[in-house]
Short mmCIF file of C-alpha atoms and ligand atoms in Angstrom, two decimals:
data_model
loop_
_atom_site.label_atom_id
_atom_site.label_comp_id
_atom_site.label_asym_id
_atom_site.label_seq_id
_atom_site.Cartn_x
_atom_site.Cartn_y
_atom_site.Cartn_z
CA MET O 1 68.09 188.81 -87.82
CA ALA O 2 66.31 185.41 -86.89
CA THR O 3 68.02 182.15 -87.50
CA ASP O 4 65.33 179.81 -87.70
CA LEU O 5 63.05 179.84 -90.82
CA ARG O 6 59.47 178.37 -90.98
CA VAL O 7 58.54 177.71 -94.57
CA SER O 8 54.95 176.90 -95.67
CA LEU O 9 54.97 174.74 -98.64
CA THR O 10 51.06 174.81 -99.25
CA ASP O 11 47.93 176.17 -97.49
CA ARG O 12 46.08 173.17 -98.28
CA CYS O 13 45.57 170.26 -95.49
CA ASN O 14 43.87 166.93 -95.49
CA LEU O 15 42.59 167.24 -92.10
CA ARG O 16 40.06 169.97 -90.44
CA CYS O 17 41.45 170.50 -87.05
CA THR O 18 38.51 172.55 -85.25
CA TYR O 19 41.25 175.06 -83.99
CA CYS O 20 42.50 175.97 -87.24
CA MET O 21 40.04 175.56 -90.19
CA PRO O 22 36.35 174.79 -90.82
CA GLU O 23 35.00 171.47 -91.91
CA GLU O 24 34.38 172.74 -95.35
CA GLY O 25 37.71 173.98 -95.81
CA LEU O 26 38.84 177.40 -97.29
CA ALA O 27 39.34 178.90 -100.55
CA TRP O 28 42.87 177.67 -101.55
CA LEU O 29 45.44 180.02 -102.85
CA PRO O 30 45.53 180.00 -106.60
CA ARG O 31 48.33 177.75 -108.19
CA GLN O 32 50.36 180.55 -109.73
CA ASP O 33 50.54 182.58 -106.38
CA ILE O 34 52.18 179.48 -104.93
CA LEU O 35 56.05 179.93 -105.11
CA THR O 36 57.51 177.11 -107.12
CA ASP O 37 60.03 174.71 -106.18
CA ASP O 38 62.85 176.43 -107.80
CA GLU O 39 61.55 179.77 -105.86
CA VAL O 40 61.17 178.11 -102.46
CA VAL O 41 64.84 176.92 -102.67
CA ARG O 42 66.19 180.10 -103.97
CA LEU O 43 64.59 182.03 -101.07
CA VAL O 44 65.94 179.23 -98.69
CA ARG O 45 69.38 179.67 -100.13
CA ILE O 46 69.43 183.39 -99.73
CA ALA O 47 68.45 182.65 -96.03
CA VAL O 48 71.15 180.71 -95.23
CA GLU O 49 73.98 182.09 -97.37
CA ARG O 50 72.98 185.75 -96.61
CA LEU O 51 70.96 186.01 -93.60
CA GLY O 52 72.15 183.60 -91.36
CA VAL O 53 69.26 181.09 -91.08
CA ARG O 54 70.39 177.89 -89.49
CA GLU O 55 67.23 175.77 -89.01
CA VAL O 56 64.46 175.56 -91.61
CA ARG O 57 61.15 173.80 -90.92
CA PHE O 58 58.79 172.83 -93.59
CA THR O 59 55.20 173.08 -92.97
CA GLY O 60 51.82 174.41 -94.08
CA GLY O 61 49.04 173.67 -94.39
CA GLU O 62 50.13 170.12 -94.70
CA PRO O 63 53.54 170.02 -96.54
CA LEU O 64 53.29 166.35 -97.33
CA LEU O 65 50.63 167.31 -100.00
CA ARG O 66 53.15 169.25 -101.79
CA ARG O 67 54.32 167.29 -104.56
CA GLY O 68 58.12 168.53 -104.70
CA LEU O 69 58.54 167.93 -100.73
CA VAL O 70 61.31 165.30 -101.48
CA ASP O 71 62.91 167.52 -103.98
CA ILE O 72 62.87 170.82 -102.07
CA VAL O 73 64.38 169.11 -98.94
CA ALA O 74 67.27 167.33 -101.24
CA ALA O 75 68.09 171.14 -102.68
CA CYS O 76 68.25 172.60 -99.20
CA ALA O 77 70.28 169.53 -97.66
CA ARG O 78 72.87 170.46 -100.56
CA LEU O 79 73.15 174.42 -99.32
CA ASP O 80 76.33 175.51 -97.75
CA PRO O 81 76.37 175.90 -94.62
CA ARG O 82 73.95 172.77 -94.83
CA PRO O 83 70.67 173.85 -92.32
CA GLU O 84 69.08 171.66 -90.10
CA LEU O 85 66.18 170.54 -91.96
CA SER O 86 62.93 169.49 -90.38
CA LEU O 87 59.05 168.93 -91.05
CA THR O 88 55.92 169.66 -89.14
CA THR O 89 53.29 167.35 -90.23
CA ASN O 90 50.10 165.93 -89.32
CA ALA O 91 51.79 162.28 -90.77
CA VAL O 92 48.69 161.28 -92.82
CA GLY O 93 50.60 159.41 -95.20
CA LEU O 94 53.87 160.03 -93.74
CA ALA O 95 54.72 156.13 -93.58
CA ARG O 96 54.88 156.19 -97.41
CA THR O 97 57.52 158.96 -97.79
CA THR O 98 59.37 158.61 -94.45
CA VAL O 99 62.62 156.70 -96.28
CA ALA O 100 62.60 159.02 -99.31
CA LEU O 101 62.68 162.21 -97.06
CA ALA O 102 65.39 160.63 -94.78
CA GLU O 103 67.38 159.96 -97.84
CA ALA O 104 66.81 163.47 -99.27
CA GLY O 105 68.67 164.84 -95.96
CA LEU O 106 65.49 165.42 -93.54
CA ASP O 107 66.60 165.41 -90.06
CA ARG O 108 63.42 165.51 -87.67
CA VAL O 109 59.88 165.42 -87.77
CA ASN O 110 57.34 167.31 -85.70
CA GLY O 111 54.16 165.42 -85.89
CA SER O 112 50.85 166.85 -84.41
CA LEU O 113 48.19 164.65 -82.63
CA ASP O 114 45.76 165.76 -79.88
CA THR O 115 44.03 162.60 -79.20
CA LEU O 116 44.64 158.75 -79.19
CA ARG O 117 40.85 158.05 -79.26
CA ALA O 118 39.61 157.43 -82.91
CA ASP O 119 36.03 159.05 -81.90
CA ARG O 120 37.60 162.42 -80.59
CA PHE O 121 40.27 162.20 -83.51
CA GLU O 122 37.26 162.57 -85.79
CA ALA O 123 35.55 164.88 -83.86
CA LEU O 124 38.64 167.07 -83.72
CA THR O 125 39.81 166.58 -87.19
CA HIS O 126 36.69 165.56 -89.13
CA ARG O 127 38.64 162.70 -90.65
CA ARG O 128 39.19 159.03 -89.51
CA ARG O 129 42.93 158.82 -89.93
CA LEU O 130 44.14 158.07 -86.33
CA ASP O 131 45.89 154.82 -87.42
CA ASP O 132 47.37 156.24 -90.28
CA VAL O 133 48.80 159.28 -88.32
CA LEU O 134 50.34 156.68 -85.44
CA ALA O 135 51.76 154.54 -88.57
CA GLY O 136 53.41 157.67 -89.84
CA LEU O 137 54.77 159.04 -86.55
CA ALA O 138 56.27 155.29 -85.66
CA ALA O 139 57.55 155.25 -89.44
CA ALA O 140 59.46 158.35 -88.87
CA ARG O 141 60.90 157.35 -85.54
CA ASP O 142 62.21 154.06 -87.28
CA ALA O 143 63.73 155.91 -90.21
CA GLY O 144 65.82 157.89 -87.76
CA LEU O 145 63.89 161.33 -88.08
CA GLU O 146 64.46 161.56 -84.40
CA PRO O 147 63.72 163.04 -81.97
CA VAL O 148 60.10 162.79 -83.13
CA LYS O 149 58.32 165.47 -81.35
CA ILE O 150 54.53 165.70 -81.07
CA ASN O 151 52.68 168.78 -80.78
CA ALA O 152 49.20 168.44 -79.08
CA VAL O 153 46.66 171.20 -78.62
CA LEU O 154 44.27 170.59 -75.54
CA MET O 155 40.61 171.91 -76.37
CA ARG O 156 37.90 172.32 -73.64
CA GLY O 157 35.34 169.44 -73.49
CA LEU O 158 36.86 167.74 -76.19
CA ASN O 159 40.40 166.26 -75.21
CA ASP O 160 41.36 168.43 -72.22
CA ASP O 161 41.38 165.31 -69.92
CA GLU O 162 43.93 163.61 -72.14
CA ALA O 163 47.21 165.08 -71.14
CA PRO O 164 48.66 162.09 -69.05
CA GLU O 165 47.30 159.74 -71.55
CA LEU O 166 49.23 161.34 -74.50
CA LEU O 167 52.12 161.50 -72.33
CA ALA O 168 52.40 158.06 -71.31
CA TRP O 169 52.08 156.97 -74.81
CA ALA O 170 54.62 159.51 -76.07
CA LEU O 171 56.95 157.97 -73.19
CA GLU O 172 56.07 154.51 -74.36
CA HIS O 173 56.94 155.05 -77.95
CA GLY O 174 60.08 157.28 -77.50
CA TYR O 175 58.62 160.64 -78.65
CA GLU O 176 59.12 163.87 -76.97
CA LEU O 177 55.61 165.46 -76.19
CA ARG O 178 54.77 169.23 -76.23
CA PHE O 179 51.53 170.96 -75.53
CA ILE O 180 50.85 174.12 -77.16
CA GLU O 181 48.35 176.45 -75.75
CA GLN O 182 45.50 177.34 -78.41
CA MET O 183 45.95 180.66 -80.11
CA PRO O 184 43.81 182.74 -82.02
CA LEU O 185 44.67 181.73 -85.43
CA ASP O 186 41.64 179.65 -86.48
CA ALA O 187 39.72 180.67 -89.73
CA GLN O 188 36.28 180.88 -87.85
CA HIS O 189 37.47 183.22 -85.32
CA GLY O 190 36.45 180.81 -82.65
CA TRP O 191 39.25 181.13 -80.30
CA ASP O 192 37.86 182.34 -76.69
CA ARG O 193 40.61 183.32 -74.04
CA SER O 194 38.58 182.55 -71.26
CA THR O 195 37.70 178.85 -72.27
CA MET O 196 41.12 178.24 -73.60
CA VAL O 197 43.19 175.50 -71.82
CA THR O 198 46.20 177.04 -69.89
CA ALA O 199 49.68 175.78 -69.57
CA GLU O 200 49.00 175.67 -65.88
CA GLU O 201 46.10 173.52 -66.40
CA ILE O 202 48.02 171.19 -68.46
CA LEU O 203 50.54 171.14 -65.91
CA ALA O 204 48.46 170.50 -63.16
CA SER O 205 46.74 167.51 -64.88
CA LEU O 206 50.21 165.69 -65.80
CA GLN O 207 51.49 166.48 -62.30
CA SER O 208 48.45 164.36 -61.02
CA VAL O 209 50.23 161.55 -62.65
CA PHE O 210 53.72 162.21 -63.01
CA ASP O 211 56.41 163.58 -61.31
CA LEU O 212 57.75 166.53 -63.30
CA THR O 213 61.16 168.43 -62.55
CA PRO O 214 61.52 171.96 -64.39
CA VAL O 215 64.76 172.35 -66.94
CA GLY O 216 66.04 175.66 -66.37
CA ASP O 217 65.83 178.57 -68.85
CA VAL O 218 69.24 178.19 -69.60
CA GLU O 219 68.73 175.31 -71.51
CA ARG O 220 65.57 176.60 -72.96
CA GLY O 221 67.18 179.56 -75.03
CA SER O 222 65.06 180.65 -77.82
CA ALA O 223 62.91 177.46 -77.88
CA PRO O 224 59.44 178.32 -77.33
CA ALA O 225 58.52 174.94 -74.97
CA GLU O 226 59.31 175.12 -71.34
CA THR O 227 60.41 171.76 -70.53
CA TRP O 228 60.22 169.60 -67.47
CA LEU O 229 61.70 166.08 -66.82
CA VAL O 230 59.33 163.05 -66.32
CA GLY O 231 60.40 161.06 -63.63
CA GLY O 232 63.49 162.30 -62.96
CA GLY O 233 64.26 162.23 -66.98
CA PRO O 234 65.80 161.56 -69.18
CA ALA O 235 61.98 161.84 -70.60
CA ARG O 236 61.03 165.26 -71.30
CA VAL O 237 57.78 167.09 -71.68
CA GLY O 238 57.38 170.47 -73.04
CA VAL O 239 54.51 173.11 -72.86
CA ILE O 240 54.37 176.02 -75.18
CA ALA O 241 52.68 178.77 -73.50
CA SER O 242 52.47 180.99 -76.27
CA VAL O 243 49.29 182.97 -74.65
CA THR O 244 49.72 183.10 -71.04
CA ARG O 245 53.69 183.04 -70.90
CA PRO O 246 54.46 184.42 -74.38
CA PHE O 247 58.20 184.05 -75.37
CA CYS O 248 58.45 186.89 -77.94
CA GLY O 249 61.64 188.42 -76.42
CA ASN O 250 63.67 184.97 -77.24
CA CYS O 251 61.73 184.43 -80.56
CA ASP O 252 64.34 183.68 -83.53
CA ARG O 253 61.98 183.00 -86.04
CA THR O 254 61.09 184.07 -89.62
CA ARG O 255 58.36 182.93 -91.69
CA LEU O 256 57.66 182.67 -95.31
CA THR O 257 54.40 181.75 -96.63
CA ALA O 258 53.29 179.54 -99.56
CA GLU O 259 52.96 182.69 -101.59
CA GLY O 260 56.24 184.00 -100.84
CA GLN O 261 55.52 186.58 -98.26
CA VAL O 262 57.65 187.25 -95.09
CA ARG O 263 56.19 187.46 -91.63
CA ASN O 264 58.18 188.70 -88.72
CA CYS O 265 55.33 187.00 -86.39
CA LEU O 266 52.52 184.63 -86.36
CA PHE O 267 50.51 187.37 -85.26
CA ALA O 268 51.95 190.21 -87.61
CA ARG O 269 49.41 192.34 -89.44
CA GLU O 270 51.81 193.12 -92.32
CA GLU O 271 53.70 190.99 -94.61
CA SER O 272 56.61 191.72 -97.18
CA ASP O 273 56.15 190.60 -100.59
CA LEU O 274 59.30 188.59 -101.87
CA ARG O 275 57.67 186.65 -104.59
CA GLY O 276 56.53 189.86 -106.53
CA ALA O 277 60.03 191.28 -106.32
CA MET O 278 61.63 188.05 -107.36
CA ARG O 279 59.40 187.63 -110.31
CA ASP O 280 60.18 191.04 -111.18
CA GLY O 281 63.95 190.38 -111.43
CA ALA O 282 65.29 191.26 -107.91
CA ASP O 283 68.72 189.92 -107.47
CA ASP O 284 69.69 187.87 -104.34
CA ALA O 285 71.09 190.65 -102.56
CA GLU O 286 67.83 192.89 -103.13
CA LEU O 287 65.60 189.91 -102.00
CA ALA O 288 67.99 189.54 -98.85
CA ARG O 289 67.69 193.41 -98.07
CA ARG O 290 63.72 193.20 -98.19
CA TRP O 291 63.84 190.36 -95.92
CA GLU O 292 66.09 192.12 -93.31
CA VAL O 293 63.94 195.21 -93.73
CA ALA O 294 60.56 192.75 -92.71
CA MET O 295 62.49 191.60 -89.78
CA ALA O 296 63.68 194.85 -88.52
CA GLY O 297 60.07 195.80 -88.37
CA LYS O 298 59.11 193.00 -85.98
CA ALA O 299 57.01 194.19 -82.90
CA ALA O 300 58.15 193.52 -79.37
CA GLY O 301 55.30 191.34 -78.53
CA HIS O 302 52.44 189.75 -79.87
CA GLY O 303 49.86 191.43 -77.96
CA ILE O 304 47.32 188.55 -77.56
CA ASP O 305 46.34 189.96 -74.04
CA ASP O 306 46.34 193.49 -75.20
CA PRO O 307 42.67 194.96 -75.08
CA GLY O 308 43.11 196.16 -78.75
CA PHE O 309 44.34 192.59 -80.17
CA LEU O 310 43.37 191.90 -83.63
CA GLN O 311 43.59 188.46 -85.22
CA PRO O 312 45.79 188.10 -88.04
CA SER O 313 43.40 188.12 -91.18
CA ARG O 314 45.40 184.87 -92.38
CA PRO O 315 44.45 181.96 -90.55
CA MET O 316 47.30 179.34 -89.45
CA SER O 317 46.82 176.97 -92.46
CA ALA O 318 47.75 180.02 -94.63
CA ILE O 319 50.65 181.32 -92.74
CA GLY O 320 52.69 178.06 -91.69
CA GLY O 321 52.65 176.77 -88.36
N1 SAM B 401 49.69 170.17 -91.10
C1 SAM B 401 50.85 170.22 -90.37
C2 SAM B 401 50.51 169.72 -88.82
O1 SAM B 401 49.47 169.44 -88.59
O2 SAM B 401 51.56 169.77 -88.17
C3 SAM B 401 51.47 171.57 -90.42
C4 SAM B 401 51.10 172.83 -90.16
S1 SAM B 401 49.83 173.01 -88.52
C5 SAM B 401 49.18 174.79 -88.76
C6 SAM B 401 51.39 173.33 -87.31
C7 SAM B 401 50.98 173.05 -86.08
O3 SAM B 401 49.91 174.27 -85.88
C8 SAM B 401 50.24 171.93 -85.41
O4 SAM B 401 50.77 171.18 -84.30
C9 SAM B 401 48.68 172.52 -85.02
O5 SAM B 401 48.19 171.92 -83.95
C10 SAM B 401 49.36 173.75 -84.60
N2 SAM B 401 47.96 174.75 -84.64
C11 SAM B 401 47.19 175.06 -85.85
N3 SAM B 401 46.31 175.88 -85.31
C12 SAM B 401 46.67 176.38 -83.80
C13 SAM B 401 46.03 177.08 -82.99
N4 SAM B 401 45.14 177.92 -83.37
N5 SAM B 401 46.57 177.20 -81.75
C14 SAM B 401 47.64 176.30 -81.42
N6 SAM B 401 48.22 175.63 -82.29
C15 SAM B 401 47.72 175.62 -83.41
#
């Protein structure tokens, strides 16, 4: 069974990253379909107590938009065994909540930032929030939610020349940067394998400026990022080559959507409904059993490169990245 749980707390987002969501947004999930705070905590507890989950990452949509976030984190920090708790966020407004999140028991923050240039940020996200994001990331670091990892997606013709600049900035601020290959998970279905920026290109671009030494597979374990030491270390940079060098065989993730559906893969075409079972009165043992069955059905690989690959009907924002 997977030991790393990603919990989506909402499908809503305050940015409109072009690789994820159309500018006008999406039809959000109805409120009654979304798990309540207590339901989220109950399912996390079952995962921790009965399924061996050791790490819980809150995501979305944008998890900072979830009103009960701090309380959910605090309740999960009281679980036994206590899981490691982290948050994947675009960092808009994070500066206001970091202290409360740290006090509630959050361990780490993964921020998302694809460009350091205000005009590009607006073109990529359709919002003018770059300064807010930078302040949020700095606040997370200052509150000790470290290492602050930064996820960056490069898009052809938009920010594909910015890898070295992003790395220089991350090194300067003490963040751990990871580039993620763009995956076919956008609601608009605009992804194109032939034009996506590959890990190989990203590395070539970084190596034109930095001296990179690979950190061996032994250390990689189930982590999706392949890692390089920068300038001999200790600083590092990662590349998550989900498309060109998939790591499905080592994947140890299980995902819970905001409406309580278990997904055994980002690219799964099927889900298992825990919310319905829970609201029909299923006990913890039954919910755990259903969760295990859902994970046992996991495919060997995501199949993005297979000719018959079909993008999941849910976009990333509704799965939880
Ligand atoms: N809103 C939060 C954030 O921005 O981090 C959490 C959710 S977001 C879906 C999680 C991560 O998924 C972000 O780092 C984002 O860049 C990444 N992401 C979204 N769509 C993607 C895609 N099509 N390919 C690769 N990464 C993607």
